[in-house]
CSV table of C-alpha atoms and ligand atoms in Angstrom, one decimal:
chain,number,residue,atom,x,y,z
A,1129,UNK,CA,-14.2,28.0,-2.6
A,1130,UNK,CA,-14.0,24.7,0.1
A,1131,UNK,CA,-12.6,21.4,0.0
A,1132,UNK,CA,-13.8,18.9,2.0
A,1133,UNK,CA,-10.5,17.4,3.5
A,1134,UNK,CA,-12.9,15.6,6.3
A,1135,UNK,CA,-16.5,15.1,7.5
A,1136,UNK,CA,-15.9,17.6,9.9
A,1137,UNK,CA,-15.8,20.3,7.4
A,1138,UNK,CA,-19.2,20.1,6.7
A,1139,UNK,CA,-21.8,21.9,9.0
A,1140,UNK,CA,-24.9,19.2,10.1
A,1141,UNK,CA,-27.0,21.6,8.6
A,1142,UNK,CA,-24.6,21.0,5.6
A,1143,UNK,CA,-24.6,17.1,5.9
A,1144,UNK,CA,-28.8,17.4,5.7
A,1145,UNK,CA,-28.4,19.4,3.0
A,1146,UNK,CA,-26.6,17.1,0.7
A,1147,UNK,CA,-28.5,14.3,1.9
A,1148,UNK,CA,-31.2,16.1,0.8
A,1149,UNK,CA,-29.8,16.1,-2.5
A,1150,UNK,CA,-29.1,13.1,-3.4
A,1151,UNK,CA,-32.8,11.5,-2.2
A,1152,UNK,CA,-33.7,13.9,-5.2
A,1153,UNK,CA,-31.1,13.1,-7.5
A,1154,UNK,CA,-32.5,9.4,-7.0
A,1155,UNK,CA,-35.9,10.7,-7.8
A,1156,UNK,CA,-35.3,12.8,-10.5
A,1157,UNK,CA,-32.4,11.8,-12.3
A,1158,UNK,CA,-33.3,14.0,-15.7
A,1159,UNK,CA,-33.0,17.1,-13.4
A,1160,UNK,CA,-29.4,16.7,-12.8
A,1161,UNK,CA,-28.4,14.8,-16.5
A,1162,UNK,CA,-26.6,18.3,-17.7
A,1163,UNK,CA,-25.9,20.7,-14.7
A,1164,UNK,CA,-22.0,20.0,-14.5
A,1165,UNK,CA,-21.8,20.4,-18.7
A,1166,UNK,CA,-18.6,21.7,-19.8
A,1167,UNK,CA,-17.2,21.0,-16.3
A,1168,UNK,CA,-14.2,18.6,-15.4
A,1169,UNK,CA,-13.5,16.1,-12.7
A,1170,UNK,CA,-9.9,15.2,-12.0
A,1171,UNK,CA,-9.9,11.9,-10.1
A,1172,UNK,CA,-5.6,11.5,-9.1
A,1173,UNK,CA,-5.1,7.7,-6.9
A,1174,UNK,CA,-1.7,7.7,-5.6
A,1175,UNK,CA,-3.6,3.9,-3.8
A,1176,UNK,CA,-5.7,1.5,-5.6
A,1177,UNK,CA,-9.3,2.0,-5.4
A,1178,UNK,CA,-12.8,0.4,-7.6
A,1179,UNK,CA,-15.5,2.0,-5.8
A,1180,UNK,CA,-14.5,5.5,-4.7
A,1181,UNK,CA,-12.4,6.3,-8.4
A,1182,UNK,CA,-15.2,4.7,-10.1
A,1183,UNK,CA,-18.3,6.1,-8.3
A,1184,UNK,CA,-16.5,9.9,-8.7
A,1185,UNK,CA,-16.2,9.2,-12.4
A,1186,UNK,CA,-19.9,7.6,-12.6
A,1187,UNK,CA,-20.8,10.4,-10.4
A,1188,UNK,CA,-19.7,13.6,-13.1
A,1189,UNK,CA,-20.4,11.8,-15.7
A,1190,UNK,CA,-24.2,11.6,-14.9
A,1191,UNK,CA,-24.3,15.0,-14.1
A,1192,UNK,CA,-23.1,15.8,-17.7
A,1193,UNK,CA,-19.5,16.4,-16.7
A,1194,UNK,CA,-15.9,14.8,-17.7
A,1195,UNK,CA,-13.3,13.2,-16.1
A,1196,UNK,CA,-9.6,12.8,-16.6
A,1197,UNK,CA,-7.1,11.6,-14.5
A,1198,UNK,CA,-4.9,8.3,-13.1
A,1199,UNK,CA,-5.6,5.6,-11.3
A,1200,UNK,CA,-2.0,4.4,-10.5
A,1201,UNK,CA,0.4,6.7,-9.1
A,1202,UNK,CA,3.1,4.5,-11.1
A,1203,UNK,CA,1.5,5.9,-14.4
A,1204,UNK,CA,2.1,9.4,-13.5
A,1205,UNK,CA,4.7,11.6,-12.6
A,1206,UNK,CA,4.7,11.3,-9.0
A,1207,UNK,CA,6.9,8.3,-10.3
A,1208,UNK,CA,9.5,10.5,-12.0
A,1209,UNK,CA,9.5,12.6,-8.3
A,1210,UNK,CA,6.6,15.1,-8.7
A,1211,UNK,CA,5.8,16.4,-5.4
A,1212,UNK,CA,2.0,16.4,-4.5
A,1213,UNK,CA,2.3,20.1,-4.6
A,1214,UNK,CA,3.2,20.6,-7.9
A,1215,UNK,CA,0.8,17.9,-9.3
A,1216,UNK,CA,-2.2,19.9,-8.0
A,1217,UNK,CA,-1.0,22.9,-9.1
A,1218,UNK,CA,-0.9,21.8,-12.5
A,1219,UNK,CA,-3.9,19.5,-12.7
A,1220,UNK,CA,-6.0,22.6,-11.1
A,1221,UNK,CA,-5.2,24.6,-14.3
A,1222,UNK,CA,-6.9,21.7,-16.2
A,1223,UNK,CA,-9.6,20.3,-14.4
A,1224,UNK,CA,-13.0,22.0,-12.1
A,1225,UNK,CA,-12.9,19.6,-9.4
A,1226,UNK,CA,-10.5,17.3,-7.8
A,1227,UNK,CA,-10.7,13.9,-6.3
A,1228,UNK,CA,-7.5,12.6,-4.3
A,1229,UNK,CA,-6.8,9.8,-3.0
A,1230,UNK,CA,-3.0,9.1,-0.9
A,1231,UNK,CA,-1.3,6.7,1.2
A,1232,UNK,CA,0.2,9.5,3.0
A,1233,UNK,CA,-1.8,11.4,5.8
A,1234,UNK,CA,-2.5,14.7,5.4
A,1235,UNK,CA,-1.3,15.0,1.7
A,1236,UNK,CA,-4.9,16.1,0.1
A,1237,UNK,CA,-5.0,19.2,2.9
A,1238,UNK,CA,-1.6,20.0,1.6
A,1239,UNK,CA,-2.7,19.9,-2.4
A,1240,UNK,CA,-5.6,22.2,-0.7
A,1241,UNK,CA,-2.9,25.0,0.0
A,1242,UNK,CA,-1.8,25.1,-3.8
A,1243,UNK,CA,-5.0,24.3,-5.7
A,1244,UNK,CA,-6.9,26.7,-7.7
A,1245,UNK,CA,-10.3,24.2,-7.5
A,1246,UNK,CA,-12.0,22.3,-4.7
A,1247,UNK,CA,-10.1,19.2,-3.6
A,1248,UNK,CA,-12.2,16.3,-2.9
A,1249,UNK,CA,-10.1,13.8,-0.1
A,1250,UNK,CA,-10.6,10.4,-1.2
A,1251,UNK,CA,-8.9,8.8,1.3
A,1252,UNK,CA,-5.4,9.3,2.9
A,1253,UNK,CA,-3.7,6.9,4.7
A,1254,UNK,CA,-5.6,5.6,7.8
A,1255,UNK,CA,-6.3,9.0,8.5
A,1256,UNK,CA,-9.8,9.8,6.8
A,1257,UNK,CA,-11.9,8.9,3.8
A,1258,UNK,CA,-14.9,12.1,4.3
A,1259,UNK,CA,-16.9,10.5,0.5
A,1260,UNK,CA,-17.1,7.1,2.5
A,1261,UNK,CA,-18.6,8.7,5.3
A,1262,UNK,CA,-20.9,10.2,3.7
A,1263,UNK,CA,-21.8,7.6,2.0
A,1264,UNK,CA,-22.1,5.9,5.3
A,1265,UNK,CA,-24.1,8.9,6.6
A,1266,UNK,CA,-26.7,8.4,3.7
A,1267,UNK,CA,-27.0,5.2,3.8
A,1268,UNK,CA,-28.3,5.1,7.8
A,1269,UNK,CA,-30.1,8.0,7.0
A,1270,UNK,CA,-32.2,5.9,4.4
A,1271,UNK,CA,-32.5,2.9,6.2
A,1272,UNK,CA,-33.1,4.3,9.9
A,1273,UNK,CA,-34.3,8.1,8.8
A,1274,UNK,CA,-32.2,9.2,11.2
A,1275,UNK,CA,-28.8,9.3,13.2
A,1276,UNK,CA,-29.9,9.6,16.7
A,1277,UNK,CA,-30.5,7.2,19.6
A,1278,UNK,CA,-29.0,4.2,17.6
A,1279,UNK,CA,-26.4,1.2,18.5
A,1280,UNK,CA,-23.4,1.1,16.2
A,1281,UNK,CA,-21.3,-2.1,16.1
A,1282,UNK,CA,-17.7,-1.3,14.5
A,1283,UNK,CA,-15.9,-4.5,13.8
A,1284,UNK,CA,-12.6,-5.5,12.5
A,1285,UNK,CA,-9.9,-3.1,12.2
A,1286,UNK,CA,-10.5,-0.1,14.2
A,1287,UNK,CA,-6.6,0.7,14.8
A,1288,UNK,CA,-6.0,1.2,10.8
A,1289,UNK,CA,-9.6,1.8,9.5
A,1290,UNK,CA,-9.9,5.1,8.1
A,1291,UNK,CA,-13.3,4.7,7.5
A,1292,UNK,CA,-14.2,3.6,11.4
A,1293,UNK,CA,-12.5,6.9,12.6
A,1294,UNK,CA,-14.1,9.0,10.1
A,1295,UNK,CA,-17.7,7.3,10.9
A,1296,UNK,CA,-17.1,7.9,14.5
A,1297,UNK,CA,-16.2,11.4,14.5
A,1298,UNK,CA,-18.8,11.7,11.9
A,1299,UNK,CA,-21.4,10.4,13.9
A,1300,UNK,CA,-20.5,11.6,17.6
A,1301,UNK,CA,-22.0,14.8,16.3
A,1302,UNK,CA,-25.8,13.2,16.9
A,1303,UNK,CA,-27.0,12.6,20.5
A,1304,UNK,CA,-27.2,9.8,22.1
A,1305,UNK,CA,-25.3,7.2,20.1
A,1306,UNK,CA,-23.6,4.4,21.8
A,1307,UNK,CA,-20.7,2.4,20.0
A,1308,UNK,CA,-19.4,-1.2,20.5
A,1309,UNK,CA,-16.1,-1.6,19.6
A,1310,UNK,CA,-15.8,-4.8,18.2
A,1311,UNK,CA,-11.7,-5.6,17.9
A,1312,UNK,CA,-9.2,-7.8,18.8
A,1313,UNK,CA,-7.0,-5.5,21.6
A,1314,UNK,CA,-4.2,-4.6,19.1
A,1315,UNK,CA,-6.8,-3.5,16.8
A,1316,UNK,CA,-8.6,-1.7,19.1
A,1317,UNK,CA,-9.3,2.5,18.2
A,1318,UNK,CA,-6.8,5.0,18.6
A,1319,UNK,CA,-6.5,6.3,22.4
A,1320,UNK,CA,-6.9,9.8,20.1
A,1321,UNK,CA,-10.4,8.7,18.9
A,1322,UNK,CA,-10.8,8.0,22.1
A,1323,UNK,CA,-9.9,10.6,24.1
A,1324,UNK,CA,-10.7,13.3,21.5
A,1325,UNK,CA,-13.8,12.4,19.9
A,1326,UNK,CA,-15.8,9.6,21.9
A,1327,UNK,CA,-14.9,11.4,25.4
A,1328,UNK,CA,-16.3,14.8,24.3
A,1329,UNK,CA,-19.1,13.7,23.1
A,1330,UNK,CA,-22.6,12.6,24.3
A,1331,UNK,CA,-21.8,9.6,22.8
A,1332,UNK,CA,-21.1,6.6,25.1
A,1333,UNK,CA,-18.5,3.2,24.0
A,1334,UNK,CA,-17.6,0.2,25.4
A,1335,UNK,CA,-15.0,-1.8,23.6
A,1336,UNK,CA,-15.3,-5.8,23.4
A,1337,UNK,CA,-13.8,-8.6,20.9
A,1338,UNK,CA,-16.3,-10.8,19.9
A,1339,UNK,CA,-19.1,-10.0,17.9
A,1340,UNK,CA,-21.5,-12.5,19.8
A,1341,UNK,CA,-21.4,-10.4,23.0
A,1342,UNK,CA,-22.6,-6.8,20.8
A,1343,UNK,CA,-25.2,-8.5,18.4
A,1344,UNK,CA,-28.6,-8.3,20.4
A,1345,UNK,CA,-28.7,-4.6,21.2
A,1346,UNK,CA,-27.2,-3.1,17.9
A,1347,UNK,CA,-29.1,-1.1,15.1
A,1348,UNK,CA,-26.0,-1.3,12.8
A,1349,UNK,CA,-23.2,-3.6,12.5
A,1350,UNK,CA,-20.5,-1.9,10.2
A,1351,UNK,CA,-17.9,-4.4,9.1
A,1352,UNK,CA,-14.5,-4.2,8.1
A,1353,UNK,CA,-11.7,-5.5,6.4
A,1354,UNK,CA,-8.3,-6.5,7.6
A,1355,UNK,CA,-6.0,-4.3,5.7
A,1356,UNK,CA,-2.9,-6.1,4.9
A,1357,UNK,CA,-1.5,-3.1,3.3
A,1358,UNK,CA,-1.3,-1.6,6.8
A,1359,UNK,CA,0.8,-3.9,8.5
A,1360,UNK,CA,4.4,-4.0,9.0
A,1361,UNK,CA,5.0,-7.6,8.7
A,1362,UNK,CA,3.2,-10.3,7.3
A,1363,UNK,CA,2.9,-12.2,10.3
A,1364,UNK,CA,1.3,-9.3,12.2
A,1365,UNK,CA,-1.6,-9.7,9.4
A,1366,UNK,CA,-1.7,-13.5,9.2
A,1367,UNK,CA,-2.3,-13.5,13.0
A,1368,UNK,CA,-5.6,-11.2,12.7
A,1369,UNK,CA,-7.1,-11.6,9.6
A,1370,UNK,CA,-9.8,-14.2,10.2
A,1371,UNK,CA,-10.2,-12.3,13.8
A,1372,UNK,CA,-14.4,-12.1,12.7
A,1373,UNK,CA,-15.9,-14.3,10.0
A,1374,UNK,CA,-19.9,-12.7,10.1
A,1375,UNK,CA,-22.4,-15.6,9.0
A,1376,UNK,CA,-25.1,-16.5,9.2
A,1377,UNK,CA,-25.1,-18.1,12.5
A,1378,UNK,CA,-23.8,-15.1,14.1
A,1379,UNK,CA,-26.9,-13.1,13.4
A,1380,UNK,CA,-29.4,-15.4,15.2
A,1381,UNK,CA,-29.5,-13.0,17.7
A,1382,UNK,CA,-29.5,-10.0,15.7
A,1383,UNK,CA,-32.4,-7.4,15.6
A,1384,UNK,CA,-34.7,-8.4,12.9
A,1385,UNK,CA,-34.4,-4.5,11.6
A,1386,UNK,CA,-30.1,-4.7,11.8
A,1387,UNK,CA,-28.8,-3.1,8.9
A,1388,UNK,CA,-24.9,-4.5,8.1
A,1389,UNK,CA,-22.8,-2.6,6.5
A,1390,UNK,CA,-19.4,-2.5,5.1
A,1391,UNK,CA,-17.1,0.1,3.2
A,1392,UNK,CA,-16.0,-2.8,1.4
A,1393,UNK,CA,-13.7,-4.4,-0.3
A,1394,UNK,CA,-14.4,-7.1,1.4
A,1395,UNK,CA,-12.1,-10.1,2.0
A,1396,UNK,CA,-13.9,-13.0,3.8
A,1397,UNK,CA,-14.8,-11.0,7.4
A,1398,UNK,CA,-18.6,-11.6,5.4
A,1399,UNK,CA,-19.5,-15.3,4.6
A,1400,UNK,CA,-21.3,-14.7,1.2
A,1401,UNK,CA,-24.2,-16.5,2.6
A,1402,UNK,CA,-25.0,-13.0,4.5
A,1403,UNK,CA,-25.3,-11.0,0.8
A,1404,UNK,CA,-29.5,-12.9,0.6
A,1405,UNK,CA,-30.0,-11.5,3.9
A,1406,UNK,CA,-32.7,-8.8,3.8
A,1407,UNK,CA,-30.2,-6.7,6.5
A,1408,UNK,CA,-27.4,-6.8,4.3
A,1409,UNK,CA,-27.0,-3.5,2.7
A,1410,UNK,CA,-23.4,-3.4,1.9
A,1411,UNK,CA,-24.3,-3.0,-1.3
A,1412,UNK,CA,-27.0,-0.8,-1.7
A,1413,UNK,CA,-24.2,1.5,0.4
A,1414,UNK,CA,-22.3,1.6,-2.6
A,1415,UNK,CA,-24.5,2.4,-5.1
A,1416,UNK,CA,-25.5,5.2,-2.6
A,1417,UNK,CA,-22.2,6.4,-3.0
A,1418,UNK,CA,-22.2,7.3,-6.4
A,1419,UNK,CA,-25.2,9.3,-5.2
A,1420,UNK,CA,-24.1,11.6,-2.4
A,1421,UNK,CA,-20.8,12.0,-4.3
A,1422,UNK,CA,-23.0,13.6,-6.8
A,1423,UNK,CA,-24.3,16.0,-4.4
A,1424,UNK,CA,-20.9,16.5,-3.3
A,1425,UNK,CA,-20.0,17.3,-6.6
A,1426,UNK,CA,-22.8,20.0,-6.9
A,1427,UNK,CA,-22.4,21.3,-4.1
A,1428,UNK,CA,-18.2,22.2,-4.1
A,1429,UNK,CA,-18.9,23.3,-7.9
A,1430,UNK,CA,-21.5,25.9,-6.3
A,1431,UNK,CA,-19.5,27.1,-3.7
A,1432,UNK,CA,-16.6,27.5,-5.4
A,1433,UNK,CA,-19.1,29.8,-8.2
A,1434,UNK,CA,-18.0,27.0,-10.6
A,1435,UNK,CA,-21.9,26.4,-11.5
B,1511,CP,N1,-14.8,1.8,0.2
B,1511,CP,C1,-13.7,2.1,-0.6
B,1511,CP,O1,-13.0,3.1,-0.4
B,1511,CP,O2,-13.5,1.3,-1.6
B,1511,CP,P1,-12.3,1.4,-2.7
B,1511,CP,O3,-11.0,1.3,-2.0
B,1511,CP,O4,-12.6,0.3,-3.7
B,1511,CP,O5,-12.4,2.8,-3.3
């Protein structure tokens, strides 16, 4: 049995492979209608979510399967004092799968140690969100067909976003990337990312804070929001949430074959305008999550000798 806790636990060879699979899952939709019969999918959010809890449930319920679970940590026992620990232990005696999602770092490796079924992280803290990634991951993969020798742009917040550090660690594993850290200084990436990931790689960065001076030369621009949840005071927040405003007139310079991104939500860091723009793919990159979470979903089922 394996849990994918982050992208990291999954081989290249691996990512390919579920790639792979979902392209045919698009094709051939009928092939896949029934294969996770009988099975269940346990989505527990401990932090809000729409597209990650809903494209799971989407997800197992177009392979045939079920899903039970809570989307509010309020309406469960974790409110009474359940430890994460004991939640998993008893929701892996009901359920074949489990999606997690947690404000608190590291809490879906520790429901790995006591469950009985693969645990699916869906996000913890501003640690990592692996399902986003891989959305990510598919969604470059269909618009580029492939993950070498581009230009990322990462905008926003880089300090917080879970998503940014996953992408980057996700995608330091392909040669010859280059990054542009697009972030105000306080928001810049994590001197971890840094010295950790970006440094031993072949990758190469350079960090700036306006998104004027990276457009020309990028491939992808991947957007993000300003998380207000992950600020300690108000002000801290108010002072950087209009820090990039992407419309229109910022992509005059941009490559004709740009694809934008965003994990979204999205607040107002993307002027509507952008959604008619042929490069906006934000999206289609969501919809492609419900996708490669069905391969996901295949795949830990037929590891774990659940299919
Ligand atoms: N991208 C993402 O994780 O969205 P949700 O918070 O709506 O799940």
């Amino acid at each position: 049995m394996r849990h994918l806790l982050d992208t990291t636990d999954l081989s290249l060879e691996e990512i390919d492979e579920m790639i792979s699979l979902a392209n045919d899952i698009i094709e051939n939709k009928e092939k896949y209608a029934h294969i996770c019969s009988g099975k269940k999918l346990a989505t527990l959010f401990f932090e809000p979510s729409t597209r990650t809890r809903l494209s799971f449930e989407a997800a197992m319920y177009e392979l045939g399967g079920n899903v039970l679970g809570f989307s509010d940590a309020g309406s469960s026992s974790a409110s009474k004092g359940e430890s994460v620990e004991d939640t998993v232990t008893m929701v892996s005696c009901y359920a074949d799968i489990i999606a997690m999602r947690h404000p608190l770092e590291g809490a879906p490796r520790v429901a790995s140690f006591r469950s009985s079924v693969p645990i699916i992280n869906a996000g913890d803290g501003g640690h990592s969100h692996p399902t986003q990634t891989l959305t990510d991951l598919f969604t470059v993969y269909r618009e580029k067909g492939r993950f070498d020798n581009l230009t990322v742009g990462l905008c926003g917040d880089l300090k917080f976003g879970r998503t940014v550090h996953s992408l980057i660690k996700a995608m330091c594993r392909y040669n010859n990337v280059k990054f542009v850290l697009i972030s105000p200084k306080e928001l810049s990436v994590p001197d971890y990312i840094k010295t950790d990931v970006l440094e031993k790689s072949s990758s190469s960065y350079r960090e700036v804070e306006t998104m004027e001076e990276a457009m020309p030369e990028l491939d992808i621009l991947y957007m993000t929001r300003i998380q207000r949840e992950r600020f300690f005071s108000e002000d801290e927040y108010l002072k950087h949430k209009d820090a990039f405003i992407l419309d229109l007139s910022k992509l005059e310079n941009a490559k004709e074959d740009l694809t934008i991104m965003h994990p979204l939500p999205r607040v107002n860091e993307i002027a509507t305008e952008v959604d008619d723009d042929p490069r906006a793919k934000y999206f289609e990159q969501a919809l492609n999550g419900k996708y490669i979470r069905m391969a996901l979903i295949k795949t830990l089922l037929e590891w774990g000798g659940a299919l």
